[in-house]
Amino acid sequence: MRKSYISKNVIRRLPRYLRKLDELSAAGVERISSGELGRQLGLTPSKIRQDFSCFGEFGQQGYGYNVVGLRSQIAQILGMDRDYSVVLIGAGRIGQSLIENFNFPRFGFRLLAAFEIRKELVGREIAGLTISDRSIQDAFIKEHHVDIAILSIGKEHAQQVADELIGSGVKAIWNFTDAEIDAGESGVVIENIHFSDSLLALSYYLSEKNA
Amino acid sequence: MRKSYISKNVIRRLPRYLRKLDELSAAGVERISSGELGRQLGLTPSKIRQDFSCFGEFGQQGYGYNVVGLRSQIAQILGMDRDYSVVLIGAGRIGQSLIENFNFPRFGFRLLAAFEIRKELVGREIAGLTISDRSIQDAFIKEHHVDIAILSIGKEHAQQVADELIGSGVKAIWNFTDAEIDAGESGVVIENIHFSDSLLALSYYLSEKNA
């Protein structure tokens, strides 16, 4: 696979392509043109061809893209074949919802454990996963060489717990707290889900329409 | 305020600026240079000056930006002074977490009601809000001219419920389901929180580092 500089915007679009290709595949579609894919995604065909060309050639002029083949190449680019291990820190409502509803295996991830500081939640079983006490978190992460920690705790302790996780050796933090996490010089990847940023973008577009 | 084409990337950065300015303001900082703001946000000073220039002039050469003034102008651009009304559709774990933890008033929104189809959840009170039966949703939205609906239900019914909401007259949908919502020709704004897109971006960056 050709390695070249890939813009943030392209990377952000890849999961959307993947979702659409899964949909098409489930509907029995075998091939799709950049024109039709563009129409379904609200993108121009040339944007789509340009995005895919960053990674080398996926399609054949005039024949369209092979849905399953394209899906598998995008999945590989996204690291879905890396079998990353995940632990969840904080089993409150958001954490529990992720355990129950988020299909980790579908995207190639293994959710190994969930840790919680509130004693009344420790030992509770959700979707087959028993919530563990946070006191064993560090030892567990080290023993299992955990790749990714999901941070779904209160904002106040976010940086402190992130520092602990980095110390334990995680390589990435998926941050659901409203805090900005500073990974310092560690090189740990931080990916944020800031709910407020999304709502404010919505608010902007709504205000633009009614300006 | 100057109206000009504002790129998606700039709009996506504005909430981040807002968050940082709130932090600075809370810490008692009154003025900040684009250099220092850039350092704290991992952006170049010229990027910051460029972003702000889309909306007209916020700063004064050599004096830096007035933190409170800049914050209030960004808030206005983001429509935070519009007093948008919000209802929540689906009071499962994610929905409950939003009711309990998301600070709607802080961003200028009023959460008026939460609707749920599961009878065992109807009538439950969360953070002072009583969950209503979904049967009165349409009448409520019409009566209160609700601006925004949060969609936090199962993926299977997402499009159907979105169609109902559009029919009831909401102007925007904040979509927490993993489904792609099609607003058709309605002009309704759709803003998605796709958890999987975020995790896959993280996975990409992690894989890049360990390529």
Tab-separated table of N, CA and C in Angstrom, chain A residues 5-97:
chain	number	residue	atom	x	y	z
A	5	TYR	N	1.287	11.251	2.604
A	5	TYR	CA	0.599	12.100	3.559
A	5	TYR	C	-0.905	12.036	3.298
A	6	ILE	N	-1.653	11.717	4.314
A	6	ILE	CA	-3.103	11.622	4.176
A	6	ILE	C	-3.728	12.684	5.055
A	7	SER	N	-4.573	13.499	4.473
A	7	SER	CA	-5.110	14.615	5.249
A	7	SER	C	-6.123	14.111	6.270
A	8	LYS	N	-6.243	14.906	7.331
A	8	LYS	CA	-7.187	14.634	8.407
A	8	LYS	C	-8.603	14.445	7.871
A	9	ASN	N	-8.962	15.258	6.893
A	9	ASN	CA	-10.324	15.182	6.352
A	9	ASN	C	-10.595	13.849	5.672
A	10	VAL	N	-9.587	13.344	4.970
A	10	VAL	CA	-9.753	12.045	4.318
A	10	VAL	C	-9.924	10.967	5.380
A	11	ILE	N	-9.089	11.014	6.392
A	11	ILE	CA	-9.161	10.012	7.456
A	11	ILE	C	-10.535	10.029	8.122
A	12	ARG	N	-11.058	11.232	8.325
A	12	ARG	CA	-12.385	11.359	8.949
A	12	ARG	C	-13.492	10.823	8.048
A	13	ARG	N	-13.256	10.820	6.732
A	13	ARG	CA	-14.287	10.301	5.829
A	13	ARG	C	-14.245	8.781	5.695
A	14	LEU	N	-13.082	8.176	5.954
A	14	LEU	CA	-12.954	6.727	5.731
A	14	LEU	C	-13.978	5.904	6.522
A	15	PRO	N	-14.194	6.200	7.814
A	15	PRO	CA	-15.206	5.415	8.538
A	15	PRO	C	-16.602	5.531	7.917
A	16	ARG	N	-16.871	6.682	7.326
A	16	ARG	CA	-18.171	6.865	6.671
A	16	ARG	C	-18.275	6.002	5.425
A	17	TYR	N	-17.189	5.951	4.656
A	17	TYR	CA	-17.171	5.062	3.496
A	17	TYR	C	-17.393	3.615	3.958
A	18	LEU	N	-16.694	3.260	5.020
A	18	LEU	CA	-16.798	1.894	5.539
A	18	LEU	C	-18.246	1.563	5.898
A	19	ARG	N	-18.891	2.490	6.588
A	19	ARG	CA	-20.285	2.279	6.996
A	19	ARG	C	-21.180	2.082	5.779
A	20	LYS	N	-20.975	2.927	4.793
A	20	LYS	CA	-21.785	2.840	3.572
A	20	LYS	C	-21.522	1.524	2.832
A	21	LEU	N	-20.252	1.121	2.765
A	21	LEU	CA	-19.909	-0.123	2.069
A	21	LEU	C	-20.503	-1.331	2.788
A	22	ASP	N	-20.532	-1.285	4.129
A	22	ASP	CA	-21.173	-2.363	4.891
A	22	ASP	C	-22.657	-2.456	4.548
A	23	GLU	N	-23.263	-1.287	4.441
A	23	GLU	CA	-24.681	-1.207	4.093
A	23	GLU	C	-24.929	-1.803	2.709
A	24	LEU	N	-24.081	-1.397	1.752
A	24	LEU	CA	-24.217	-1.876	0.373
A	24	LEU	C	-24.010	-3.378	0.313
A	25	SER	N	-23.004	-3.836	1.032
A	25	SER	CA	-22.670	-5.245	1.051
A	25	SER	C	-23.848	-6.049	1.616
A	26	ALA	N	-24.441	-5.543	2.707
A	26	ALA	CA	-25.594	-6.210	3.323
A	26	ALA	C	-26.779	-6.241	2.356
A	27	ALA	N	-26.853	-5.231	1.488
A	27	ALA	CA	-27.957	-5.160	0.520
A	27	ALA	C	-27.649	-5.958	-0.749
A	28	GLY	N	-26.496	-6.619	-0.764
A	28	GLY	CA	-26.165	-7.482	-1.894
A	28	GLY	C	-25.516	-6.778	-3.083
A	29	VAL	N	-25.132	-5.502	-2.898
A	29	VAL	CA	-24.480	-4.765	-3.984
A	29	VAL	C	-23.023	-5.227	-4.104
A	30	GLU	N	-22.589	-5.571	-5.313
A	30	GLU	CA	-21.230	-6.082	-5.503
A	30	GLU	C	-20.257	-5.041	-6.035
A	31	ARG	N	-20.771	-4.153	-6.905
A	31	ARG	CA	-19.922	-3.116	-7.485
A	31	ARG	C	-20.651	-1.785	-7.409
A	32	ILE	N	-19.868	-0.730	-7.263
A	32	ILE	CA	-20.495	0.600	-7.256
A	32	ILE	C	-19.545	1.604	-7.902
A	33	SER	N	-20.120	2.498	-8.681
A	33	SER	CA	-19.308	3.528	-9.330
A	33	SER	C	-19.071	4.677	-8.354
A	34	SER	N	-18.041	5.470	-8.621
A	34	SER	CA	-17.787	6.636	-7.763
A	34	SER	C	-18.960	7.611	-7.851
A	35	GLY	N	-19.644	7.625	-9.003
A	35	GLY	CA	-20.791	8.514	-9.175
A	35	GLY	C	-21.932	8.142	-8.239
A	36	GLU	N	-22.247	6.852	-8.217
A	36	GLU	CA	-23.352	6.385	-7.381
A	36	GLU	C	-22.995	6.491	-5.897
A	37	LEU	N	-21.755	6.132	-5.553
A	37	LEU	CA	-21.301	6.235	-4.166
A	37	LEU	C	-21.381	7.698	-3.713
A	38	GLY	N	-20.959	8.582	-4.608
A	38	GLY	CA	-21.012	10.010	-4.303
A	38	GLY	C	-22.443	10.479	-4.058
A	39	ARG	N	-23.345	10.035	-4.915
A	39	ARG	CA	-24.740	10.440	-4.784
A	39	ARG	C	-25.286	10.006	-3.414
A	40	GLN	N	-24.961	8.789	-3.034
A	40	GLN	CA	-25.485	8.253	-1.778
A	40	GLN	C	-24.859	8.913	-0.554
A	41	LEU	N	-23.670	9.477	-0.729
A	41	LEU	CA	-22.978	10.080	0.411
A	41	LEU	C	-22.975	11.607	0.369
A	42	GLY	N	-23.543	12.159	-0.691
A	42	GLY	CA	-23.537	13.619	-0.804
A	42	GLY	C	-22.144	14.183	-1.071
A	43	LEU	N	-21.342	13.419	-1.814
A	43	LEU	CA	-19.997	13.873	-2.185
A	43	LEU	C	-19.872	13.802	-3.710
A	44	THR	N	-18.950	14.578	-4.270
A	44	THR	CA	-18.755	14.498	-5.718
A	44	THR	C	-17.943	13.253	-6.051
A	45	PRO	N	-18.182	12.667	-7.237
A	45	PRO	CA	-17.398	11.495	-7.661
A	45	PRO	C	-15.900	11.787	-7.645
A	46	SER	N	-15.522	13.012	-8.011
A	46	SER	CA	-14.089	13.305	-8.084
A	46	SER	C	-13.480	13.352	-6.673
A	47	LYS	N	-14.259	13.807	-5.704
A	47	LYS	CA	-13.792	13.791	-4.305
A	47	LYS	C	-13.520	12.351	-3.850
A	48	ILE	N	-14.426	11.490	-4.217
A	48	ILE	CA	-14.294	10.080	-3.834
A	48	ILE	C	-13.073	9.452	-4.495
A	49	ARG	N	-12.921	9.694	-5.797
A	49	ARG	CA	-11.756	9.130	-6.496
A	49	ARG	C	-10.461	9.686	-5.898
A	50	GLN	N	-10.500	10.967	-5.553
A	50	GLN	CA	-9.326	11.626	-4.977
A	50	GLN	C	-8.993	11.016	-3.607
A	51	ASP	N	-10.016	10.843	-2.762
A	51	ASP	CA	-9.813	10.254	-1.432
A	51	ASP	C	-9.168	8.876	-1.539
A	52	PHE	N	-9.718	8.044	-2.417
A	52	PHE	CA	-9.235	6.668	-2.508
A	52	PHE	C	-7.850	6.614	-3.135
A	53	SER	N	-7.540	7.601	-3.979
A	53	SER	CA	-6.252	7.567	-4.659
A	53	SER	C	-5.088	7.809	-3.699
A	54	CYS	N	-5.378	8.432	-2.540
A	54	CYS	CA	-4.335	8.635	-1.516
A	54	CYS	C	-3.710	7.312	-1.103
A	55	PHE	N	-4.475	6.268	-1.186
A	55	PHE	CA	-4.032	4.981	-0.656
A	55	PHE	C	-3.633	4.006	-1.749
A	56	GLY	N	-3.591	4.480	-2.973
A	56	GLY	CA	-3.330	3.570	-4.076
A	56	GLY	C	-4.635	3.333	-4.812
A	57	GLU	N	-4.642	2.429	-5.732
A	57	GLU	CA	-5.818	2.250	-6.596
A	57	GLU	C	-6.763	1.176	-6.081
A	58	PHE	N	-8.010	1.539	-5.940
A	58	PHE	CA	-9.026	0.599	-5.471
A	58	PHE	C	-9.959	0.160	-6.596
A	59	GLY	N	-10.127	1.033	-7.567
A	59	GLY	CA	-11.155	0.775	-8.579
A	59	GLY	C	-10.553	0.620	-9.955
A	60	GLN	N	-11.394	0.279	-10.875
A	60	GLN	CA	-10.930	0.135	-12.238
A	60	GLN	C	-11.808	1.036	-13.076
A	61	GLN	N	-11.194	1.893	-13.858
A	61	GLN	CA	-11.930	2.849	-14.686
A	61	GLN	C	-13.038	2.145	-15.460
A	62	GLY	N	-14.274	2.622	-15.270
A	62	GLY	CA	-15.378	2.085	-16.052
A	62	GLY	C	-16.064	0.878	-15.425
A	63	TYR	N	-15.419	0.270	-14.437
A	63	TYR	CA	-16.019	-0.910	-13.815
A	63	TYR	C	-16.564	-0.621	-12.419
A	64	GLY	N	-16.152	0.508	-11.868
A	64	GLY	CA	-16.577	0.833	-10.507
A	64	GLY	C	-15.740	0.081	-9.486
A	65	TYR	N	-16.119	0.255	-8.247
A	65	TYR	CA	-15.374	-0.365	-7.155
A	65	TYR	C	-16.027	-1.677	-6.750
A	66	ASN	N	-15.197	-2.641	-6.419
A	66	ASN	CA	-15.679	-3.882	-5.828
A	66	ASN	C	-15.960	-3.599	-4.355
A	67	VAL	N	-17.212	-3.752	-3.946
A	67	VAL	CA	-17.651	-3.322	-2.613
A	67	VAL	C	-16.884	-4.051	-1.505
A	68	VAL	N	-16.805	-5.364	-1.598
A	68	VAL	CA	-16.142	-6.136	-0.551
A	68	VAL	C	-14.640	-5.854	-0.520
A	69	GLY	N	-14.043	-5.766	-1.692
A	69	GLY	CA	-12.612	-5.492	-1.775
A	69	GLY	C	-12.249	-4.127	-1.219
A	70	LEU	N	-13.032	-3.145	-1.594
A	70	LEU	CA	-12.795	-1.778	-1.135
A	70	LEU	C	-12.973	-1.693	0.376
A	71	ARG	N	-14.014	-2.352	0.861
A	71	ARG	CA	-14.290	-2.369	2.301
A	71	ARG	C	-13.098	-2.960	3.054
A	72	SER	N	-12.561	-4.034	2.540
A	72	SER	CA	-11.480	-4.704	3.262
A	72	SER	C	-10.200	-3.860	3.228
A	73	GLN	N	-9.981	-3.140	2.129
A	73	GLN	CA	-8.783	-2.285	2.091
A	73	GLN	C	-8.920	-1.095	3.034
A	74	ILE	N	-10.109	-0.520	3.095
A	74	ILE	CA	-10.315	0.606	4.016
A	74	ILE	C	-10.184	0.121	5.463
A	75	ALA	N	-10.732	-1.059	5.733
A	75	ALA	CA	-10.634	-1.620	7.092
A	75	ALA	C	-9.173	-1.790	7.490
A	76	GLN	N	-8.362	-2.224	6.527
A	76	GLN	CA	-6.937	-2.428	6.813
A	76	GLN	C	-6.236	-1.093	7.077
A	77	ILE	N	-6.552	-0.102	6.260
A	77	ILE	CA	-5.977	1.233	6.455
A	77	ILE	C	-6.336	1.772	7.837
A	78	LEU	N	-7.555	1.493	8.264
A	78	LEU	CA	-8.022	1.990	9.564
A	78	LEU	C	-7.492	1.156	10.731
A	79	GLY	N	-6.724	0.136	10.447
A	79	GLY	CA	-6.144	-0.662	11.527
A	79	GLY	C	-7.115	-1.646	12.148
A	80	MET	N	-8.189	-1.943	11.430
A	80	MET	CA	-9.196	-2.843	11.989
A	80	MET	C	-8.740	-4.296	12.041
A	81	ASP	N	-7.596	-4.575	11.402
A	81	ASP	CA	-7.057	-5.932	11.428
A	81	ASP	C	-5.959	-6.070	12.484
A	82	ARG	N	-5.805	-5.058	13.349
A	82	ARG	CA	-4.707	-5.068	14.313
A	82	ARG	C	-5.079	-5.750	15.627
A	83	ASP	N	-6.351	-6.045	15.806
A	83	ASP	CA	-6.800	-6.755	17.002
A	83	ASP	C	-6.458	-5.969	18.278
A	84	TYR	N	-6.738	-4.683	18.260
A	84	TYR	CA	-6.418	-3.840	19.410
A	84	TYR	C	-7.256	-4.219	20.637
A	85	SER	N	-6.600	-4.222	21.784
A	85	SER	CA	-7.304	-4.492	23.037
A	85	SER	C	-7.698	-3.173	23.698
A	86	VAL	N	-8.829	-3.207	24.379
A	86	VAL	CA	-9.441	-1.999	24.928
A	86	VAL	C	-9.879	-2.262	26.366
A	87	VAL	N	-9.693	-1.275	27.229
A	87	VAL	CA	-10.354	-1.319	28.538
A	87	VAL	C	-11.139	-0.023	28.722
A	88	LEU	N	-12.152	-0.116	29.541
A	88	LEU	CA	-13.013	1.029	29.795
A	88	LEU	C	-12.771	1.520	31.222
A	89	ILE	N	-12.540	2.820	31.360
A	89	ILE	CA	-12.332	3.391	32.691
A	89	ILE	C	-13.534	4.261	33.022
A	90	GLY	N	-14.314	3.806	33.978
A	90	GLY	CA	-15.518	4.550	34.354
A	90	GLY	C	-16.763	3.909	33.779
A	91	ALA	N	-17.483	3.168	34.625
A	91	ALA	CA	-18.660	2.434	34.140
A	91	ALA	C	-19.951	3.113	34.591
A	92	GLY	N	-20.002	4.422	34.388
A	92	GLY	CA	-21.252	5.153	34.600
A	92	GLY	C	-22.181	4.910	33.414
A	93	ARG	N	-23.108	5.827	33.190
A	93	ARG	CA	-24.118	5.603	32.145
A	93	ARG	C	-23.496	5.496	30.764
A	94	ILE	N	-22.572	6.408	30.443
A	94	ILE	CA	-21.932	6.365	29.118
A	94	ILE	C	-21.119	5.079	28.976
A	95	GLY	N	-20.341	4.781	30.012
A	95	GLY	CA	-19.529	3.572	29.980
A	95	GLY	C	-20.397	2.335	29.798
A	96	GLN	N	-21.464	2.255	30.578
A	96	GLN	CA	-22.363	1.097	30.480
A	96	GLN	C	-23.000	1.008	29.100
A	97	SER	N	-23.342	2.165	28.555
A	97	SER	CA	-23.948	2.171	27.229
A	97	SER	C	-22.975	1.640	26.184
